[in-house]
């Protein structure tokens, strides 16, 4: 009868400009799809060149090499007798488009350009591409000669069209188009398209998967259909981690779910689905059918091929499944760990070095590395040959098989406690105990000699001796002496990263890990060029609150009991002198705000797009039970003064894993000036006027109550 169609989607760990590797992963995914009976295979957005090429899209080389890979795919025996849908940039009439190239048996069926471009947050697609603005319009595209020689075609359809096979109709969406308010699947569905495809380059943000899954299911819940989503996975060369989650949905229900975090470079999802389920679902929706009778039809590209077979009555079809979402703590454990693994293996370094202070942030970073080692051991146990080959190269042992995360940590992870005269025995012990429990190679050292040498140069040159404030020094002296300690730690971190393995008789160097969180970066509570300056930072986009919850998760799931005392201790940089052998310097006192308040400021500033005045207006209601309007005004002013004074630090911040939508990343997500007028005179006057009005009104109401 021809009603059961078998389709495949995938999540591929593509790498920007790695044309050879990208080709191999695409071919592997097609091979797997065919071996499981699929007649259609969908891949991620721009999978041939890799999504994150950025300004390399301007280069003709990127277009050339993409077509060279396409030619290899067209010629490959793997692509025969299956409709292949791949992504690449295409130049049409001197305009560059992000496209799907859909082909079958060495013939290109359609080149479908992207209609809605992602241009917010981390996305800059309008910088490199132009949206296709000609709805339901198709033009001739003249193929490059290298493709003509393979296909025998001179021109192919280019534009907004759908594919009509012998048994059904397919329409393509590309990433952002699913998220747009006027998604193409709406009109395509009314025009009889039964299978919608979406090739995505969607990156991870904590709990974003919920929204993505809801959008996919909602796309077919109203008027029926099959929705297939492919996504990139892994780190393809920058701050983002693409989190897979390939999925297939029918009539608003998920029938196949891919993993969100894994070390598999190629993951293929195959499902057999009944077209009659779509048709019967639509048949009883009167409003849908009335709208369909008036729809403007799409151009159809006829394809002499079927996704089903004629004798399929006994073929079993997929049934709905319950999507399992990860908790935020699980996402922190898995996402940054997978990102670190990609960065480590692709940078061809021998491991990581982390300055481990015994506080929550550096300890959370250490736990993410331990989680990475856990994922590597699990992948090898499950037969992942790619991971095994990578880990053997990293540890320089061709016979090595990782089985114990602690033992792997010992080989690739060095932690270093850098004590000074201001460090407490408590933090030293906490760092040492955590290092023992995760298995890292741990170093204890003292930086006092280096600090005294640096300060000694200043004393010799100026004849002045700076002092900490507890010894009568000014705030400038106090801050400078703290910064010297912090910056010396950065210098020593890089020295030990370069030479520790050499001293141990082992080859290679180590990547330095930073451990500044999103809240401290926003506030500027860090020393420029201290241990926040590193090669990469897995927690830089994560809030302090989420990191504390994550460390609790590690206690329960990894049995890292050393974290209990770390969580319970008040956060401190330990840069000022101890008092009676105990820490006197506390983060929240230094900052003049709590981490909880800082997280709220960050969300209002970035997500709610609030300046000083709008933030004040929102907080007087949020905090009306705990603060007077004048107190709220004081807090808001303090935050914006300090934030604007320290914004320059964001320009040198270590590249970090993007995880929060209020990230202060100055690279491309949070674009702001770094030289502010820190008085905010106009804005603060507006706040003051509102405070006066509110206090006057409150005074009148109080008088009325007294009367």
mmCIF file of C-alpha atoms in Angstrom, residues 253-490:
data_model
loop_
_atom_site.group_PDB
_atom_site.id
_atom_site.type_symbol
_atom_site.label_atom_id
_atom_site.label_comp_id
_atom_site.label_asym_id
_atom_site.label_seq_id
_atom_site.Cartn_x
_atom_site.Cartn_y
_atom_site.Cartn_z
ATOM 1 C CA UNK A 253 4.232 13.445 20.031
ATOM 2 C CA UNK A 254 7.895 12.430 20.127
ATOM 3 C CA UNK A 255 8.548 8.984 18.651
ATOM 4 C CA UNK A 256 12.368 9.012 18.590
ATOM 5 C CA UNK A 257 14.839 10.855 20.838
ATOM 6 C CA UNK A 258 18.574 11.258 20.362
ATOM 7 C CA UNK A 259 21.048 11.998 23.133
ATOM 8 C CA UNK A 260 21.763 15.553 24.233
ATOM 9 C CA UNK A 261 25.317 14.925 25.436
ATOM 10 C CA UNK A 262 27.589 12.142 24.262
ATOM 11 C CA UNK A 263 31.102 11.583 22.922
ATOM 12 C CA UNK A 264 29.835 9.801 19.796
ATOM 13 C CA UNK A 265 30.863 11.803 16.732
ATOM 14 C CA UNK A 266 28.048 10.261 14.684
ATOM 15 C CA UNK A 267 24.607 9.492 16.085
ATOM 16 C CA UNK A 268 21.824 8.359 13.753
ATOM 17 C CA UNK A 269 18.147 8.137 14.634
ATOM 18 C CA UNK A 270 15.885 6.008 12.403
ATOM 19 C CA UNK A 271 12.116 5.691 12.619
ATOM 20 C CA UNK A 272 9.413 3.941 10.587
ATOM 21 C CA UNK A 273 6.199 5.952 10.532
ATOM 22 C CA UNK A 274 2.703 5.486 9.150
ATOM 23 C CA UNK A 275 1.600 8.203 6.717
ATOM 24 C CA UNK A 276 -2.027 7.235 7.323
ATOM 25 C CA UNK A 277 -1.630 8.422 10.923
ATOM 26 C CA UNK A 278 -0.976 11.914 9.560
ATOM 27 C CA UNK A 279 -3.835 11.772 7.077
ATOM 28 C CA UNK A 280 -6.413 10.524 9.561
ATOM 29 C CA UNK A 281 -5.233 13.091 12.144
ATOM 30 C CA UNK A 282 -5.747 15.899 9.650
ATOM 31 C CA UNK A 283 -9.023 14.601 8.325
ATOM 32 C CA UNK A 284 -11.047 15.554 11.399
ATOM 33 C CA UNK A 285 -9.570 19.044 11.896
ATOM 34 C CA UNK A 286 -12.174 21.138 10.113
ATOM 35 C CA UNK A 287 -10.441 24.485 10.643
ATOM 36 C CA UNK A 288 -7.235 23.115 9.171
ATOM 37 C CA UNK A 289 -9.024 21.796 6.100
ATOM 38 C CA UNK A 290 -10.852 25.070 5.499
ATOM 39 C CA UNK A 291 -7.562 26.978 5.646
ATOM 40 C CA UNK A 292 -5.922 24.408 3.370
ATOM 41 C CA UNK A 293 -8.549 24.944 0.690
ATOM 42 C CA UNK A 294 -7.407 28.569 0.317
ATOM 43 C CA UNK A 295 -3.638 28.166 0.620
ATOM 44 C CA UNK A 296 -1.253 29.425 -2.054
ATOM 45 C CA UNK A 297 0.486 26.265 -3.361
ATOM 46 C CA UNK A 298 4.222 25.615 -3.202
ATOM 47 C CA UNK A 299 6.202 24.676 -6.296
ATOM 48 C CA UNK A 300 6.642 20.894 -6.256
ATOM 49 C CA UNK A 301 9.738 19.057 -7.420
ATOM 50 C CA UNK A 302 8.608 15.627 -8.563
ATOM 51 C CA UNK A 303 10.827 12.752 -7.418
ATOM 52 C CA UNK A 304 10.456 9.307 -8.950
ATOM 53 C CA UNK A 305 11.228 7.581 -5.683
ATOM 54 C CA UNK A 306 9.271 6.310 -2.671
ATOM 55 C CA UNK A 307 10.092 6.416 1.027
ATOM 56 C CA UNK A 308 7.920 3.334 1.519
ATOM 57 C CA UNK A 309 7.514 -0.031 -0.157
ATOM 58 C CA UNK A 310 4.321 -1.400 -1.659
ATOM 59 C CA UNK A 311 4.014 -4.391 0.675
ATOM 60 C CA UNK A 312 4.304 -2.812 4.120
ATOM 61 C CA UNK A 313 1.148 -3.842 5.958
ATOM 62 C CA UNK A 314 3.127 -5.929 8.466
ATOM 63 C CA UNK A 315 5.914 -3.372 8.939
ATOM 64 C CA UNK A 316 5.964 -2.182 12.583
ATOM 65 C CA UNK A 317 5.918 1.580 13.136
ATOM 66 C CA UNK A 318 7.269 3.690 15.997
ATOM 67 C CA UNK A 319 5.110 4.647 18.956
ATOM 68 C CA UNK A 320 5.324 7.769 21.150
ATOM 69 C CA UNK A 321 8.004 7.949 23.822
ATOM 70 C CA UNK A 322 8.364 10.157 26.886
ATOM 71 C CA UNK A 323 11.186 12.645 26.449
ATOM 72 C CA UNK A 324 13.671 12.487 29.307
ATOM 73 C CA UNK A 325 15.057 15.913 30.136
ATOM 74 C CA UNK A 326 18.241 16.424 32.132
ATOM 75 C CA UNK A 327 18.234 18.525 35.295
ATOM 76 C CA UNK A 328 20.353 21.720 35.229
ATOM 77 C CA UNK A 329 22.948 19.975 37.411
ATOM 78 C CA UNK A 330 23.159 17.057 34.982
ATOM 79 C CA UNK A 331 23.531 19.475 32.085
ATOM 80 C CA UNK A 332 26.443 21.210 33.836
ATOM 81 C CA UNK A 333 28.033 17.840 34.505
ATOM 82 C CA UNK A 334 27.710 16.679 30.895
ATOM 83 C CA UNK A 335 27.741 19.693 28.546
ATOM 84 C CA UNK A 336 30.978 21.417 29.630
ATOM 85 C CA UNK A 337 32.615 17.982 30.060
ATOM 86 C CA UNK A 338 31.910 17.073 26.420
ATOM 87 C CA UNK A 339 33.086 20.542 25.326
ATOM 88 C CA UNK A 340 36.357 20.065 27.235
ATOM 89 C CA UNK A 341 36.891 16.669 25.616
ATOM 90 C CA UNK A 342 36.452 18.093 22.115
ATOM 91 C CA UNK A 343 38.788 20.972 22.917
ATOM 92 C CA UNK A 344 41.428 18.679 24.405
ATOM 93 C CA UNK A 345 41.519 16.142 21.583
ATOM 94 C CA UNK A 346 41.310 18.721 18.810
ATOM 95 C CA UNK A 347 43.973 20.985 20.321
ATOM 96 C CA UNK A 348 46.300 17.940 20.497
ATOM 97 C CA UNK A 349 47.401 18.787 24.039
ATOM 98 C CA UNK A 350 48.174 16.252 26.761
ATOM 99 C CA UNK A 351 45.731 17.367 29.444
ATOM 100 C CA UNK A 352 44.670 20.208 31.714
ATOM 101 C CA UNK A 353 46.154 22.232 34.552
ATOM 102 C CA UNK A 354 43.849 23.916 37.060
ATOM 103 C CA UNK A 355 44.802 26.275 39.902
ATOM 104 C CA UNK A 356 42.714 24.613 42.643
ATOM 105 C CA UNK A 357 42.029 27.059 45.461
ATOM 106 C CA UNK A 358 39.704 24.947 47.595
ATOM 107 C CA UNK A 359 36.717 27.183 46.760
ATOM 108 C CA UNK A 360 33.477 26.354 44.973
ATOM 109 C CA UNK A 361 34.430 27.660 41.526
ATOM 110 C CA UNK A 362 37.743 25.873 41.012
ATOM 111 C CA UNK A 363 36.320 22.764 42.683
ATOM 112 C CA UNK A 364 33.341 22.767 40.304
ATOM 113 C CA UNK A 365 35.791 23.068 37.402
ATOM 114 C CA UNK A 366 37.745 20.093 38.744
ATOM 115 C CA UNK A 367 34.497 18.110 38.992
ATOM 116 C CA UNK A 368 33.693 18.861 35.344
ATOM 117 C CA UNK A 369 37.085 17.447 34.327
ATOM 118 C CA UNK A 370 36.361 14.387 36.481
ATOM 119 C CA UNK A 371 32.966 14.066 34.766
ATOM 120 C CA UNK A 372 34.755 14.259 31.408
ATOM 121 C CA UNK A 373 37.011 11.381 32.452
ATOM 122 C CA UNK A 374 33.918 9.457 33.545
ATOM 123 C CA UNK A 375 32.316 10.028 30.115
ATOM 124 C CA UNK A 376 35.496 8.913 28.338
ATOM 125 C CA UNK A 377 35.667 5.667 30.322
ATOM 126 C CA UNK A 378 31.981 5.019 29.683
ATOM 127 C CA UNK A 379 32.347 5.658 25.936
ATOM 128 C CA UNK A 380 35.302 3.266 25.701
ATOM 129 C CA UNK A 381 33.388 0.642 27.668
ATOM 130 C CA UNK A 382 30.526 0.998 25.187
ATOM 131 C CA UNK A 383 32.885 0.345 22.279
ATOM 132 C CA UNK A 384 33.561 3.860 20.969
ATOM 133 C CA UNK A 385 36.735 3.298 18.931
ATOM 134 C CA UNK A 386 37.173 7.023 18.144
ATOM 135 C CA UNK A 387 37.315 7.945 21.833
ATOM 136 C CA UNK A 388 39.742 5.119 22.552
ATOM 137 C CA UNK A 389 42.054 6.252 19.742
ATOM 138 C CA UNK A 390 41.910 9.851 20.975
ATOM 139 C CA UNK A 391 42.641 9.024 24.607
ATOM 140 C CA UNK A 392 45.560 6.783 23.623
ATOM 141 C CA UNK A 393 47.074 9.615 21.618
ATOM 142 C CA UNK A 394 46.540 12.092 24.461
ATOM 143 C CA UNK A 395 48.285 9.891 27.065
ATOM 144 C CA UNK A 396 50.887 8.694 24.523
ATOM 145 C CA UNK A 397 50.181 5.001 25.149
ATOM 146 C CA UNK A 398 48.917 2.854 22.262
ATOM 147 C CA UNK A 399 47.948 0.005 24.583
ATOM 148 C CA UNK A 400 46.071 2.104 27.139
ATOM 149 C CA UNK A 401 42.414 1.344 27.925
ATOM 150 C CA UNK A 402 40.779 3.798 30.374
ATOM 151 C CA UNK A 403 38.559 2.026 32.874
ATOM 152 C CA UNK A 404 38.734 4.145 36.048
ATOM 153 C CA UNK A 405 38.014 7.917 35.864
ATOM 154 C CA UNK A 406 40.423 8.538 38.780
ATOM 155 C CA UNK A 407 43.251 6.756 37.025
ATOM 156 C CA UNK A 408 42.584 8.712 33.805
ATOM 157 C CA UNK A 409 42.516 11.941 35.834
ATOM 158 C CA UNK A 410 45.983 11.128 37.192
ATOM 159 C CA UNK A 411 47.297 10.949 33.630
ATOM 160 C CA UNK A 412 45.700 14.032 32.089
ATOM 161 C CA UNK A 413 44.747 16.385 34.928
ATOM 162 C CA UNK A 414 47.116 18.412 37.093
ATOM 163 C CA UNK A 415 45.796 20.528 39.972
ATOM 164 C CA UNK A 416 47.890 23.091 41.779
ATOM 165 C CA UNK A 417 47.297 24.805 45.119
ATOM 166 C CA UNK A 418 49.246 28.086 45.127
ATOM 167 C CA UNK A 419 49.560 29.142 48.743
ATOM 168 C CA UNK A 420 50.589 32.504 50.098
ATOM 169 C CA UNK A 421 50.957 33.851 53.619
ATOM 170 C CA UNK A 422 47.284 34.842 53.299
ATOM 171 C CA UNK A 423 46.086 31.299 52.571
ATOM 172 C CA UNK A 424 44.444 29.251 55.280
ATOM 173 C CA UNK A 425 45.175 25.671 56.179
ATOM 174 C CA UNK A 426 41.482 24.935 55.635
ATOM 175 C CA UNK A 427 41.517 25.710 51.896
ATOM 176 C CA UNK A 428 44.826 23.869 51.473
ATOM 177 C CA UNK A 429 43.308 20.754 53.054
ATOM 178 C CA UNK A 430 40.104 21.031 51.021
ATOM 179 C CA UNK A 431 42.026 21.262 47.743
ATOM 180 C CA UNK A 432 44.265 18.336 48.687
ATOM 181 C CA UNK A 433 41.345 16.116 49.695
ATOM 182 C CA UNK A 434 39.350 16.855 46.533
ATOM 183 C CA UNK A 435 42.422 16.167 44.372
ATOM 184 C CA UNK A 436 42.824 12.801 46.105
ATOM 185 C CA UNK A 437 39.183 11.889 45.525
ATOM 186 C CA UNK A 438 39.153 12.731 41.807
ATOM 187 C CA UNK A 439 42.656 11.323 41.287
ATOM 188 C CA UNK A 440 44.404 14.376 39.818
ATOM 189 C CA UNK A 441 48.174 14.851 39.959
ATOM 190 C CA UNK A 442 48.312 17.480 42.694
ATOM 191 C CA UNK A 443 50.992 20.090 43.377
ATOM 192 C CA UNK A 444 51.360 22.256 46.472
ATOM 193 C CA UNK A 445 53.529 25.351 46.105
ATOM 194 C CA UNK A 446 54.078 28.687 47.826
ATOM 195 C CA UNK A 447 54.157 32.003 45.955
ATOM 196 C CA UNK A 448 55.461 34.242 48.782
ATOM 197 C CA UNK A 449 59.031 34.398 47.451
ATOM 198 C CA UNK A 450 57.787 35.574 44.046
ATOM 199 C CA UNK A 451 55.423 38.131 45.597
ATOM 200 C CA UNK A 452 58.180 39.583 47.774
ATOM 201 C CA UNK A 453 60.529 39.752 44.806
ATOM 202 C CA UNK A 454 58.022 41.673 42.662
ATOM 203 C CA UNK A 455 57.042 44.063 45.469
ATOM 204 C CA UNK A 456 60.726 44.433 46.313
ATOM 205 C CA UNK A 457 61.407 45.814 42.834
ATOM 206 C CA UNK A 458 58.734 48.446 43.392
ATOM 207 C CA UNK A 459 60.170 49.356 46.821
ATOM 208 C CA UNK A 460 63.694 49.676 45.379
ATOM 209 C CA UNK A 461 62.548 51.928 42.535
ATOM 210 C CA UNK A 462 60.168 54.196 44.491
ATOM 211 C CA UNK A 463 61.446 54.040 48.046
ATOM 212 C CA UNK A 464 57.859 53.446 49.202
ATOM 213 C CA UNK A 465 56.525 50.285 50.865
ATOM 214 C CA UNK A 466 52.833 49.510 50.216
ATOM 215 C CA UNK A 467 50.825 47.940 53.038
ATOM 216 C CA UNK A 468 47.563 46.077 53.404
ATOM 217 C CA UNK A 469 44.701 48.109 54.860
ATOM 218 C CA UNK A 470 44.766 46.051 58.064
ATOM 219 C CA UNK A 471 48.308 47.421 58.601
ATOM 220 C CA UNK A 472 47.338 51.025 57.851
ATOM 221 C CA UNK A 473 47.634 51.005 54.061
ATOM 222 C CA UNK A 474 45.268 52.817 51.701
ATOM 223 C CA UNK A 475 42.672 51.073 49.544
ATOM 224 C CA UNK A 476 44.992 51.523 46.534
ATOM 225 C CA UNK A 477 47.853 49.793 48.308
ATOM 226 C CA UNK A 478 45.547 47.053 49.548
ATOM 227 C CA UNK A 479 44.185 46.327 46.060
ATOM 228 C CA UNK A 480 47.614 46.437 44.398
ATOM 229 C CA UNK A 481 49.049 43.908 46.858
ATOM 230 C CA UNK A 482 46.110 41.586 46.223
ATOM 231 C CA UNK A 483 46.533 41.907 42.461
ATOM 232 C CA UNK A 484 50.241 41.026 42.602
ATOM 233 C CA UNK A 485 49.418 37.697 44.245
ATOM 234 C CA UNK A 486 46.657 36.961 41.745
ATOM 235 C CA UNK A 487 48.780 37.789 38.707
ATOM 236 C CA UNK A 488 51.759 35.777 39.888
ATOM 237 C CA UNK A 489 49.439 32.777 40.124
ATOM 238 C CA UNK A 490 48.559 33.205 36.455
#
